[in-house]
XYZ file of C-alpha atoms in Angstrom:
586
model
C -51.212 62.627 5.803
C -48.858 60.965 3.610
C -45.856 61.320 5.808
C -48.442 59.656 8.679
C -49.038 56.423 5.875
C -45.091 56.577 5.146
C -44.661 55.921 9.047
C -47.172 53.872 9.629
C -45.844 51.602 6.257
C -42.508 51.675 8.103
C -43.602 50.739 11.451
C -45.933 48.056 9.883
C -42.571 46.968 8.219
C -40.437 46.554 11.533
C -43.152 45.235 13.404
C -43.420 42.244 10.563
C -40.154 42.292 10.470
C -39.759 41.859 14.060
C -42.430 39.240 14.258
C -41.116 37.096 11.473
C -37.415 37.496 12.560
C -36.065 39.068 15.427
C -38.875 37.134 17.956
C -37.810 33.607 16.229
C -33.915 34.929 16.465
C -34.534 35.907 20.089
C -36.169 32.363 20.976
C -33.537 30.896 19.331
C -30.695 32.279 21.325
C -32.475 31.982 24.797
C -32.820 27.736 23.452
C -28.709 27.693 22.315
C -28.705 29.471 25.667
C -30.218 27.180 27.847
C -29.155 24.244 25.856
C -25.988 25.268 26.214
C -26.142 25.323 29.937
C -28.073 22.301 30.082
C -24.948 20.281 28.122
C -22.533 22.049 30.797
C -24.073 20.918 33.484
C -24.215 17.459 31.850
C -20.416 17.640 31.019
C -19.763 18.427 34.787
C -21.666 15.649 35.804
C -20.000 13.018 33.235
C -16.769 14.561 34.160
C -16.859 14.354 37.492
C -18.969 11.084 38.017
C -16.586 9.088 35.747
C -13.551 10.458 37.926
C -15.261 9.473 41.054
C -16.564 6.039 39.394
C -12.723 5.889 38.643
C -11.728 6.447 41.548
C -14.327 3.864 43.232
C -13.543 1.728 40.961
C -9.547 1.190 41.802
C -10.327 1.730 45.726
C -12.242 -1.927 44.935
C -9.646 -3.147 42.525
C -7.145 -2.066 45.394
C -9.135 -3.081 48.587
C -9.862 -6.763 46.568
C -6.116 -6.946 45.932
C -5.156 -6.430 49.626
C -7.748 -8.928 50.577
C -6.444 -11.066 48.513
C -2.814 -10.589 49.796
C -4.239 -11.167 53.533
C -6.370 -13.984 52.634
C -2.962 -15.648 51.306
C -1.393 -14.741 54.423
C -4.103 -17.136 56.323
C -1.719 -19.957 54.560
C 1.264 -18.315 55.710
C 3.563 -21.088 56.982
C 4.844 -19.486 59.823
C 1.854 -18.460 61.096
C 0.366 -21.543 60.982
C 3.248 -23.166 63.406
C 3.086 -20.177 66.052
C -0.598 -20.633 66.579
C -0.638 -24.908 66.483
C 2.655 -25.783 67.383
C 4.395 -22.508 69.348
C 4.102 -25.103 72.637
C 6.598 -27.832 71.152
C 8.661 -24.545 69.188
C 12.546 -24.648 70.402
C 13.246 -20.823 70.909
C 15.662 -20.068 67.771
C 12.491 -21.747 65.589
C 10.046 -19.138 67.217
C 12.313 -16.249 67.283
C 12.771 -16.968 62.982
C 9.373 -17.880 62.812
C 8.626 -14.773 63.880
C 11.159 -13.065 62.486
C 9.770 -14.478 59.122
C 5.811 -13.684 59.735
C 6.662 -10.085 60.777
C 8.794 -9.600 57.017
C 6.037 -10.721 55.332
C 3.579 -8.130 57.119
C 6.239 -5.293 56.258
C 6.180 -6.553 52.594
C 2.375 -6.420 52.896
C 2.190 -3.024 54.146
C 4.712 -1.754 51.817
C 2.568 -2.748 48.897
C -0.140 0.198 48.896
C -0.658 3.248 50.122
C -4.038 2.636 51.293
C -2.221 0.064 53.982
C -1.551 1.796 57.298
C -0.205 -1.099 59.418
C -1.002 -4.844 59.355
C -1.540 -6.875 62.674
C -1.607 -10.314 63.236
C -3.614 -11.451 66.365
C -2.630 -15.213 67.845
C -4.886 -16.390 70.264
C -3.217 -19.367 71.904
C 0.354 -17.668 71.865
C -0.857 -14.474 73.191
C 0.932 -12.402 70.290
C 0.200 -9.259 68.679
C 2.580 -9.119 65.381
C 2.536 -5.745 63.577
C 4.232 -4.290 61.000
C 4.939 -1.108 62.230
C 5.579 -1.749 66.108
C 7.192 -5.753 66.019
C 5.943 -8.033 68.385
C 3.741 -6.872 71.095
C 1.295 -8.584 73.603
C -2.217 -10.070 72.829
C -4.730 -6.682 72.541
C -7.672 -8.718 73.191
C -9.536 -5.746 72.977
C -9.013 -5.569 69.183
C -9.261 -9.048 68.353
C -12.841 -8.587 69.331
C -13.840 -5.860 67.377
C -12.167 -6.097 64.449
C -13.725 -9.644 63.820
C -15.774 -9.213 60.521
C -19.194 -11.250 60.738
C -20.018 -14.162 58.587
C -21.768 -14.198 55.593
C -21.639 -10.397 54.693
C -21.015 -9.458 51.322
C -18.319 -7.114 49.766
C -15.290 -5.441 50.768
C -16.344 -5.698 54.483
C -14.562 -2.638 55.844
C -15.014 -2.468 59.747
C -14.796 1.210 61.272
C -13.385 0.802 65.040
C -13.122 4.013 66.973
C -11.120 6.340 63.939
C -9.678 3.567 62.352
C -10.373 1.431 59.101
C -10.123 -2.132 58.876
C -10.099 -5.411 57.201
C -9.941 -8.583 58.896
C -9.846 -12.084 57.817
C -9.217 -15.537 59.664
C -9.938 -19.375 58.500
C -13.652 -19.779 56.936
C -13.466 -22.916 59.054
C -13.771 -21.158 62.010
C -16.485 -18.871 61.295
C -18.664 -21.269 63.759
C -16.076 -20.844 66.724
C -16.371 -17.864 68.925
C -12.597 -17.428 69.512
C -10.818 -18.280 65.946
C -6.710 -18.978 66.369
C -5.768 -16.088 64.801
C -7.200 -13.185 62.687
C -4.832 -11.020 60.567
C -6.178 -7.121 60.450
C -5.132 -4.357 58.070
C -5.315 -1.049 58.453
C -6.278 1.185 56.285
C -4.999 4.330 55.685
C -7.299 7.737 55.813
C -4.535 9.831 54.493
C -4.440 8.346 51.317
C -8.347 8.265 51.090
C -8.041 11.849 50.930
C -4.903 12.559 49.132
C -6.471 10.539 46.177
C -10.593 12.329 46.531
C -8.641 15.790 46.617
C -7.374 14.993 43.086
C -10.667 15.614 41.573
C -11.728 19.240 42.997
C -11.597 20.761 39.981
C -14.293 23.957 41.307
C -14.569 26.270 44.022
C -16.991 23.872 45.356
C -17.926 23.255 49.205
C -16.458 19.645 49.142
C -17.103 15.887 49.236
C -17.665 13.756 52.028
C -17.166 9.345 51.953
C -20.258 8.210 54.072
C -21.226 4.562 55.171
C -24.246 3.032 53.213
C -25.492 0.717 56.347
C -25.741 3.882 59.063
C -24.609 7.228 57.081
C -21.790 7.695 59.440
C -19.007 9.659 57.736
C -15.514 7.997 56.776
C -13.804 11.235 55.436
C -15.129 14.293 55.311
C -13.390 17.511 53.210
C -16.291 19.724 52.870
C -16.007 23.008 54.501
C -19.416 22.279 56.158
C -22.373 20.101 57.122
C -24.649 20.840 53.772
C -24.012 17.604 52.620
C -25.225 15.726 55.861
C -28.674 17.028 56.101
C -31.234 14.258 56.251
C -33.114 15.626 53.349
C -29.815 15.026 51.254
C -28.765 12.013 52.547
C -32.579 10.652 51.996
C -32.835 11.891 48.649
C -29.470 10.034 47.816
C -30.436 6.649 49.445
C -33.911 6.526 47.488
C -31.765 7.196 44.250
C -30.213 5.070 41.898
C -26.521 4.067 41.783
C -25.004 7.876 40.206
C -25.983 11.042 39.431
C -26.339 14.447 40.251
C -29.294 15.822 41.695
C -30.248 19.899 42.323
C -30.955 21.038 45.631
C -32.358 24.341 47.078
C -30.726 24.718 50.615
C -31.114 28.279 52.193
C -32.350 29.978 49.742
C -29.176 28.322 47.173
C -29.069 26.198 44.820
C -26.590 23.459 44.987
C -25.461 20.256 42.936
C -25.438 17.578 45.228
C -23.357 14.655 42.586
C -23.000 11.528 44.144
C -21.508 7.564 43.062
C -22.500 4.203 45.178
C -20.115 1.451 45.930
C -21.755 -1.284 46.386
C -18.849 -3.713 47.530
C -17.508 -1.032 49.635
C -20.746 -0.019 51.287
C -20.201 3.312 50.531
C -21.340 6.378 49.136
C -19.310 9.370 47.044
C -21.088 12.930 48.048
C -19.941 15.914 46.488
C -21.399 19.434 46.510
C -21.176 22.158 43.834
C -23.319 25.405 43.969
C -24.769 26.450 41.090
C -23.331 29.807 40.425
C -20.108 28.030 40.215
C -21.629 26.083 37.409
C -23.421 28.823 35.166
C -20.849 31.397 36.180
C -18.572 31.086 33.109
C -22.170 32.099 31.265
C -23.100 35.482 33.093
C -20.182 37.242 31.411
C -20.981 36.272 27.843
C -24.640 36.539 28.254
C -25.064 40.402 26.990
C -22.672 40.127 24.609
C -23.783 36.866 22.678
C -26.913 39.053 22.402
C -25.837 42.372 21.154
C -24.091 39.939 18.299
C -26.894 37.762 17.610
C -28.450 40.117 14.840
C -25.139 41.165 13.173
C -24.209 37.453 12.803
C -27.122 35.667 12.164
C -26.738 36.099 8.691
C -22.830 35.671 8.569
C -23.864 32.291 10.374
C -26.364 31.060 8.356
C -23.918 31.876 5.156
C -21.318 29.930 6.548
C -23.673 27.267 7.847
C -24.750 26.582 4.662
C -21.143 26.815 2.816
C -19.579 24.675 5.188
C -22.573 21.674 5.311
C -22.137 21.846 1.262
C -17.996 21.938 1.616
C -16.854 19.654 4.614
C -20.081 18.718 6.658
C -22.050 17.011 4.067
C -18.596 15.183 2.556
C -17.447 14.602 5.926
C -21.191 12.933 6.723
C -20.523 10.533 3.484
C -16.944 9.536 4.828
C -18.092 8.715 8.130
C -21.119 6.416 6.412
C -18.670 4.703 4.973
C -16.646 3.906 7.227
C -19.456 2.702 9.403
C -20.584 -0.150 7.087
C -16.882 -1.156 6.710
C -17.076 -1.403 10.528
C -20.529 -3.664 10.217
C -18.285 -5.794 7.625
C -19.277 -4.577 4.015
C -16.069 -4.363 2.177
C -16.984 -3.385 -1.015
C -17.503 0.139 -0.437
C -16.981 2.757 -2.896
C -16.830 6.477 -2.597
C -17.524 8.805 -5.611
C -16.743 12.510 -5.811
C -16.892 14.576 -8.466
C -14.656 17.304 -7.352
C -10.925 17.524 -6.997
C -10.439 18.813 -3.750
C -9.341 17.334 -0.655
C -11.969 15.052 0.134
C -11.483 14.147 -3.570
C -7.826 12.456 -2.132
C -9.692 11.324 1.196
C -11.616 9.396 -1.252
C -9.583 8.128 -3.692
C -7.221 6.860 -0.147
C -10.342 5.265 0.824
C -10.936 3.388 -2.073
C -7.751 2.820 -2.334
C -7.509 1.260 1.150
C -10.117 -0.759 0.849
C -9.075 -2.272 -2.123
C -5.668 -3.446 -0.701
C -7.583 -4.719 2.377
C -9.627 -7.080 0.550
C -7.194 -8.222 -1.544
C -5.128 -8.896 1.068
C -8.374 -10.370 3.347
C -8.273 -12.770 0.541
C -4.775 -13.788 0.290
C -4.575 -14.484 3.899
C -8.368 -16.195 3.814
C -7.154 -18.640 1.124
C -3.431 -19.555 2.560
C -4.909 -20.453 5.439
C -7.284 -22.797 3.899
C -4.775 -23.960 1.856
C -2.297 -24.764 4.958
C -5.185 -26.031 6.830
C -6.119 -28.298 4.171
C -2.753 -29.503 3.238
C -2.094 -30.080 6.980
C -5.186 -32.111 7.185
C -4.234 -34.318 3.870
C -0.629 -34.709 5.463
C -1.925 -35.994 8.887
C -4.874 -38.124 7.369
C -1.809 -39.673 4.937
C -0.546 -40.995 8.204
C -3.282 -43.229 8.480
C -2.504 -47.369 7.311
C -4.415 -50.784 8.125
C -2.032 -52.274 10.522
C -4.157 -55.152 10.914
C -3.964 -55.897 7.119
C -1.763 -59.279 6.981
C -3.621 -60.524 10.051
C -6.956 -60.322 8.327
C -5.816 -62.121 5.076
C -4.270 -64.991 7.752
C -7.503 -64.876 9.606
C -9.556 -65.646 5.857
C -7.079 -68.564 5.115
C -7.748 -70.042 8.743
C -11.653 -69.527 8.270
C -11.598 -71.422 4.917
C -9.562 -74.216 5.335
C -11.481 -74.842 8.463
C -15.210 -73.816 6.805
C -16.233 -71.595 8.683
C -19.781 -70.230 8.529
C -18.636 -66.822 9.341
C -16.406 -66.188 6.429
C -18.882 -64.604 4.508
C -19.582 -62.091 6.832
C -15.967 -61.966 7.486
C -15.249 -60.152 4.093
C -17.959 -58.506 3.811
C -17.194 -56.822 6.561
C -13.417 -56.414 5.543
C -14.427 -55.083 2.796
C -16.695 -52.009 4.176
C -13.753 -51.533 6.494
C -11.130 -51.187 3.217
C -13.817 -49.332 0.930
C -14.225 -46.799 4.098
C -10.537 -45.692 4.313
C -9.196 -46.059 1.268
C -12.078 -43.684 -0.638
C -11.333 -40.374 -1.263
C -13.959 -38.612 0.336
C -14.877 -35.232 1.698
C -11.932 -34.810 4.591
C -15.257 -34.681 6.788
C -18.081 -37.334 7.592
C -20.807 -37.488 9.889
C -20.399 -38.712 13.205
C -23.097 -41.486 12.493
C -20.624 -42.625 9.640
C -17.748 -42.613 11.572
C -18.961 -44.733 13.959
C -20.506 -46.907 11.770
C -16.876 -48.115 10.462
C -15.713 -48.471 13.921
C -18.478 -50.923 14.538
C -17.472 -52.558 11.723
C -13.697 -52.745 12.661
C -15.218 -54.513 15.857
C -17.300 -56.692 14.448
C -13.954 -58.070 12.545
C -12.543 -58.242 15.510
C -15.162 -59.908 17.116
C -15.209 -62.901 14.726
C -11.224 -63.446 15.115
C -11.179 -63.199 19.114
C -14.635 -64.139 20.212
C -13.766 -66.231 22.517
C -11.826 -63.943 24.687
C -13.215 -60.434 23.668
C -15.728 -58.576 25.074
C -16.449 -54.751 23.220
C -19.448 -52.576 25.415
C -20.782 -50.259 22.188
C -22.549 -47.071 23.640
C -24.698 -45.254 21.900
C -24.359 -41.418 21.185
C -26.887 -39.076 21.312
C -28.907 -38.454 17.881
C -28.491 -35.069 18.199
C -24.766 -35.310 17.068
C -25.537 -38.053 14.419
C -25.015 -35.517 11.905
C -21.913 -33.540 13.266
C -19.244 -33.472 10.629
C -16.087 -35.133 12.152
C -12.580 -35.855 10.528
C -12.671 -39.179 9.146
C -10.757 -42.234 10.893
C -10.530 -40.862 14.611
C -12.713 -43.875 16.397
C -11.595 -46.560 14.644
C -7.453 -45.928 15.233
C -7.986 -45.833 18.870
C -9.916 -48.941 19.089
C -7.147 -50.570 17.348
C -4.772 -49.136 19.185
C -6.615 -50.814 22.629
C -6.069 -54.227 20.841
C -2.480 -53.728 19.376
C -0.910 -52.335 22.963
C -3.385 -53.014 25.844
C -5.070 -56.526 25.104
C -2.189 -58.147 23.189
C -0.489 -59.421 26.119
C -4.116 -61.071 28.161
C -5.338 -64.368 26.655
C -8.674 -63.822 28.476
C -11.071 -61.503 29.427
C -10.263 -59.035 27.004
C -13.036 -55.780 27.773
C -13.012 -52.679 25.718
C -15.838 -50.060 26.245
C -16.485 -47.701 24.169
C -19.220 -44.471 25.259
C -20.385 -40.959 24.680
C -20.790 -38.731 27.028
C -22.496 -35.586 26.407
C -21.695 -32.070 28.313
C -22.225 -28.491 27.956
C -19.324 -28.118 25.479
C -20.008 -30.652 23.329
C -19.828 -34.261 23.235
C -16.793 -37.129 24.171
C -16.382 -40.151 22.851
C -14.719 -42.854 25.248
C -12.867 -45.754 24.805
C -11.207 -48.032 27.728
C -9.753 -51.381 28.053
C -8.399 -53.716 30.807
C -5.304 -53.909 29.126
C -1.844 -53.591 30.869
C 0.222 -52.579 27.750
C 1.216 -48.553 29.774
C 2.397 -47.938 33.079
C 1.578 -45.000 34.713
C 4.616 -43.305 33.269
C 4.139 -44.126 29.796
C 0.397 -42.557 30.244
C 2.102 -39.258 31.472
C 4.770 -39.558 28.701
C 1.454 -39.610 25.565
C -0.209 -36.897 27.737
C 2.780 -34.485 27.261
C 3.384 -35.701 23.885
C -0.215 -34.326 23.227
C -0.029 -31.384 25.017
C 3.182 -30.732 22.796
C 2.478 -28.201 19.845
C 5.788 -28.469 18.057
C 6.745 -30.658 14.810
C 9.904 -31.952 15.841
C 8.429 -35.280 17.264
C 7.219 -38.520 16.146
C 3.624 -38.231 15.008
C 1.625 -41.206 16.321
C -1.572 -42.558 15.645
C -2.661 -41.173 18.763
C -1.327 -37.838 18.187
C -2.236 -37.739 14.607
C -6.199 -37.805 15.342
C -5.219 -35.343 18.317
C -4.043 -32.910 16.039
C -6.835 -33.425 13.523
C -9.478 -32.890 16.061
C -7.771 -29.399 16.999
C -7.515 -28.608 13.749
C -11.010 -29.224 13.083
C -13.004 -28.036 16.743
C -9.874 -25.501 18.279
C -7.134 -25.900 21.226
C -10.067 -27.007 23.637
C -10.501 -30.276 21.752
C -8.549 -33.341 21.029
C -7.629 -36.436 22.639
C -6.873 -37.282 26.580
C -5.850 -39.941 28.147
C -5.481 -41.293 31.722
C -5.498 -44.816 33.696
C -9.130 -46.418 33.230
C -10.839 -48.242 36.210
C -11.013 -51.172 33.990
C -6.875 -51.512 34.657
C -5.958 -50.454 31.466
C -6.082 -47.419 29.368
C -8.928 -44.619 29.066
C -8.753 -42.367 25.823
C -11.481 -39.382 25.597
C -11.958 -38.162 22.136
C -13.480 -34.452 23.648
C -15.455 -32.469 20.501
C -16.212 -29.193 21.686
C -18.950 -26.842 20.161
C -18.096 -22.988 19.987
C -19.346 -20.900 22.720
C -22.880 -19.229 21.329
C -23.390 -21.506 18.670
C -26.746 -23.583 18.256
C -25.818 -27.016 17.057
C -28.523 -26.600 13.876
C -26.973 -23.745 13.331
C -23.304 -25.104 13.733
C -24.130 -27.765 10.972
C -25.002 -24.964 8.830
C -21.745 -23.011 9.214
C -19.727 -26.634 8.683
């Protein structure tokens, strides 16, 4: 009786035991199991569809880089004077013209694999050039079906009897039935296949290269039809543009992974069973079981030392480094131990203390050079007109002159506005207010022969911080060296002109103070980024400008269509940026 209780205690004991442990141990290694399949089968489809997208990938790189080499043979000079001029040739001008066109097919050829021969056909010479067999007569049979159709997108690869082809003539012919000559590469199967065999990496069944637009095969290295049955090729079409799919076939199961090309028109099939996939698993399937219980323990010991010892540290390294990457600098790691993540840490620190000190010292030089750039340019800056204004006041007052009031008041917000020591920066509304005022000054001593157009600029930009004194010099310079010279009819326009950069600001004149070559003398002078020249008013406030808005701003100038010269002050916004925003961030 008591030995029946002592057995029954015991068996009581397993089965809790059993229940509690071994059926959760069990269910856990069938999941590891099947997870671990599952991420196998996912490795072997990442694997091999990033090989094959690779692969896709440079075919269209390559294809687009022959097509460019043929469309650039369209402009080939020779060929142009065999097919419009060969009647009027002399023979020793054909024969090198020839000679010449056929070198330049060779060199085409030679320049990838994928090229098998290139042909060019010439209509009205009746000429077949090729690269591989000379000069031969007109096939008239080819030039007719190698001709791709208009309008159809992509790489345009035409398949004539077992051959590959591109083909290309004048888009200005597209509406003639017969154009003067097409030029027709050949592609090369061989190397189609030398480069797909590269990625059989399994005893798999092979991989075929089918045509989107009627599933016609273009190579084909699979041992057998499986992967051209219509319920594969169906299943494939309706899918997206990658993936693998799993098909029963037979009675077998078989991974069917396949990659779309859209500017190639073509599809990537390859076929794996599925015992070639799960077969490294069969052999360690008993074992990992008659282990489990013996090392479930062992596991869980070590589990939990190493999360404590190197995962958990390892965890806190990696955060770190992760808000350095979103841009917090100031991180800080403490440990109390002295082990090696104790040194990891202290390098860290350590690190990132000599980054931001050096952040900083970089940070403020290149303020201060900016700044002291900026001073050194805006230094350059003097009232020309000066002498010519105090004359002007002595002629207004001897001869009382109602305007002479206005006169120096307006002389006066013109000297008060450049000779201040302001913010380097001023809003555009400001800045354009003193050039109005230059104007007006100007106004009062020529009006009799000047005429100024003032635009207006959109309100939007009233408030756009701008260097100071960039309007005003060029208006001056319109009057010093384009107007100087005419005694009447004296125009300068000034406008603003906004695009989807930014804004520019536009001054002309009718002037005739630069010739054409002195126009394309400033222009490289502005386009020059060295210090070893004379710095200009002109090229002072171009420099400024880029200092201020980056290399796609400054000044431009060109002829005007008033006679004289056109100057475009060009303010560009940063890509992205709002222009609320923008004022913000100035």
């Amino acid at each position: 009786m008591k030995f029946t209780k002592f057995w029954e205690s015991i068996l009581f004991r397993l089965v809790i035991t059993f229940l509690i442990i071994m059926i959760p141990i069990y269910m856990l290694g069938m999941y590891i199991y099947k997870w671990s399949l599952h991420n196998v089968r996912n490795e072997i489809s990442k694997t091999n569809i990033a090989q094959v997208s690779f692969y896709l990938e440079s075919l269209e790189m390559e294809i687009d880089r022959i097509k460019i080499l043929q469309y650039d043979c369209l402009n080939d000079e020779n060929l142009n004077k065999l097919s419009a001029r060969y009647g009027i040739m002399g023979q020793y001008e054909i024969n090198e013209s020839l000679r010449q066109l056929h070198r330049r097919l060779v060199t085409i050829k030679n320049s990838s694999n994928y090229i098998k021969n290139v042909n060019v056909y010439i209509r009205n010479v009746k000429k077949t050039i090729s690269s591989n067999n000379g000069i031969n007569d007109f096939d008239y049979e080819m030039y007719e079906n190698i001709r791709s159709a208009a309008g159809i997108k992509g790489a345009q690869i035409i398949k004539y009897k077992d051959g590959l082809y591109l083909s290309t003539y004048q888009q200005n012919n597209y509406l003639m039935n017969s154009p003067d000559y097409i030029i027709s590469i050949e592609l090369n199967r061989q190397a189609f296949i030398q480069a797909l065999s590269k990625f059989n990496m399994y005893d798999e069944i092979g991989s075929v290269l089918i045509d989107k637009s009627d599933s016609t095969v273009i190579i084909n290295q699979a041992e057998e039809d499986l992967l051209l049955k219509k319920e594969i090729i169906n299943g494939i079409f309706s899918s997206g543009t990658k993936g693998m799919k799993l098909y029963n076939i037979d009675d077998k199961s078989y991974y069917i992974l396949y990659v779309k090309s859209e500017y190639l028109n073509m599809i990537y099939l390859k076929c794996i069973p599925e015992e070639v996939v799960e077969k490294p698993f069969n052999s360690f399937y008993i074992w990992a079981w008659a282990f489990t219980i013996a090392v479930c323990c062992i596991i869980l010991i070590y589990s939990i030392s190493t999360y404590k010892l190197i995962h958990k540290p390892l965890i806190k390294l990696v955060k770190s480094f992760h808000k350095v990457e979103n841009g917090d600098l100031k991180v800080n790691i403490q440990h109390d131990q002295n082990d090696e993540f104790g040194y990891l840490y202290k390098c860290f620190n350590k690190m990132m203390e000599n980054l931001n000190t050096l952040i900083d010292q970089v940070y403020n030089q290149r303020i201060l050079m900016q700044r002291a750039e900026l001073k050194q340019l805006q230094a350059q800056i003097n009232p020309h007109f000066l002498y010519n204004s105090f004359f002007a006041i002595n002629t207004m007052a001897k001869t009382g002159d109602e305007n002479l009031a206005i006169f120096t008041k307006r002389l006066g917000e013109y000297f008060q506005f450049i000779t201040r020591n302001s913010s380097d920066k001023i809003p555009l509304s400001d800045e354009v207010k003193h050039a109005k005022v230059y104007t007006e000054i100007q106004l009062m001593r020529f009006s009799r022969a000047l005429e100024i157009k003032f635009g207006e600029y959109p309100e939007k930009y009233s408030e756009l911080k701008v260097p100071r004194i960039i309007l005003q010099p060029i208006i001056e310079n319109a009057f010093n060296h384009g107007l100087n010279k005419l005694e009447n009819s004296r125009i300068i326009v000034i406008d603003f002109l906004e695009n989807d950069n930014g804004l520019d600001i536009i001054v002309e004149d009718n002037g005739c103070g630069m010739t054409d070559y002195d126009i394309a003398e400033l222009q490289n002078a502005l386009l020059y980024t060295g210090n070893d020249i004379e710095t200009t008013g002109i090229i002072n406030i171009h420099r400024r400008i880029r200092l201020e808005y980056g290399q796609n701003s400054g000044v431009m100038v060109s002829k005007s269509e008033l006679g004289g010269l056109k100057v475009i002050l060009r303010i560009e916004i940063p890509y992205g940026y709002e222009l609320d925003n923008y004022y913000q961030n100035q």
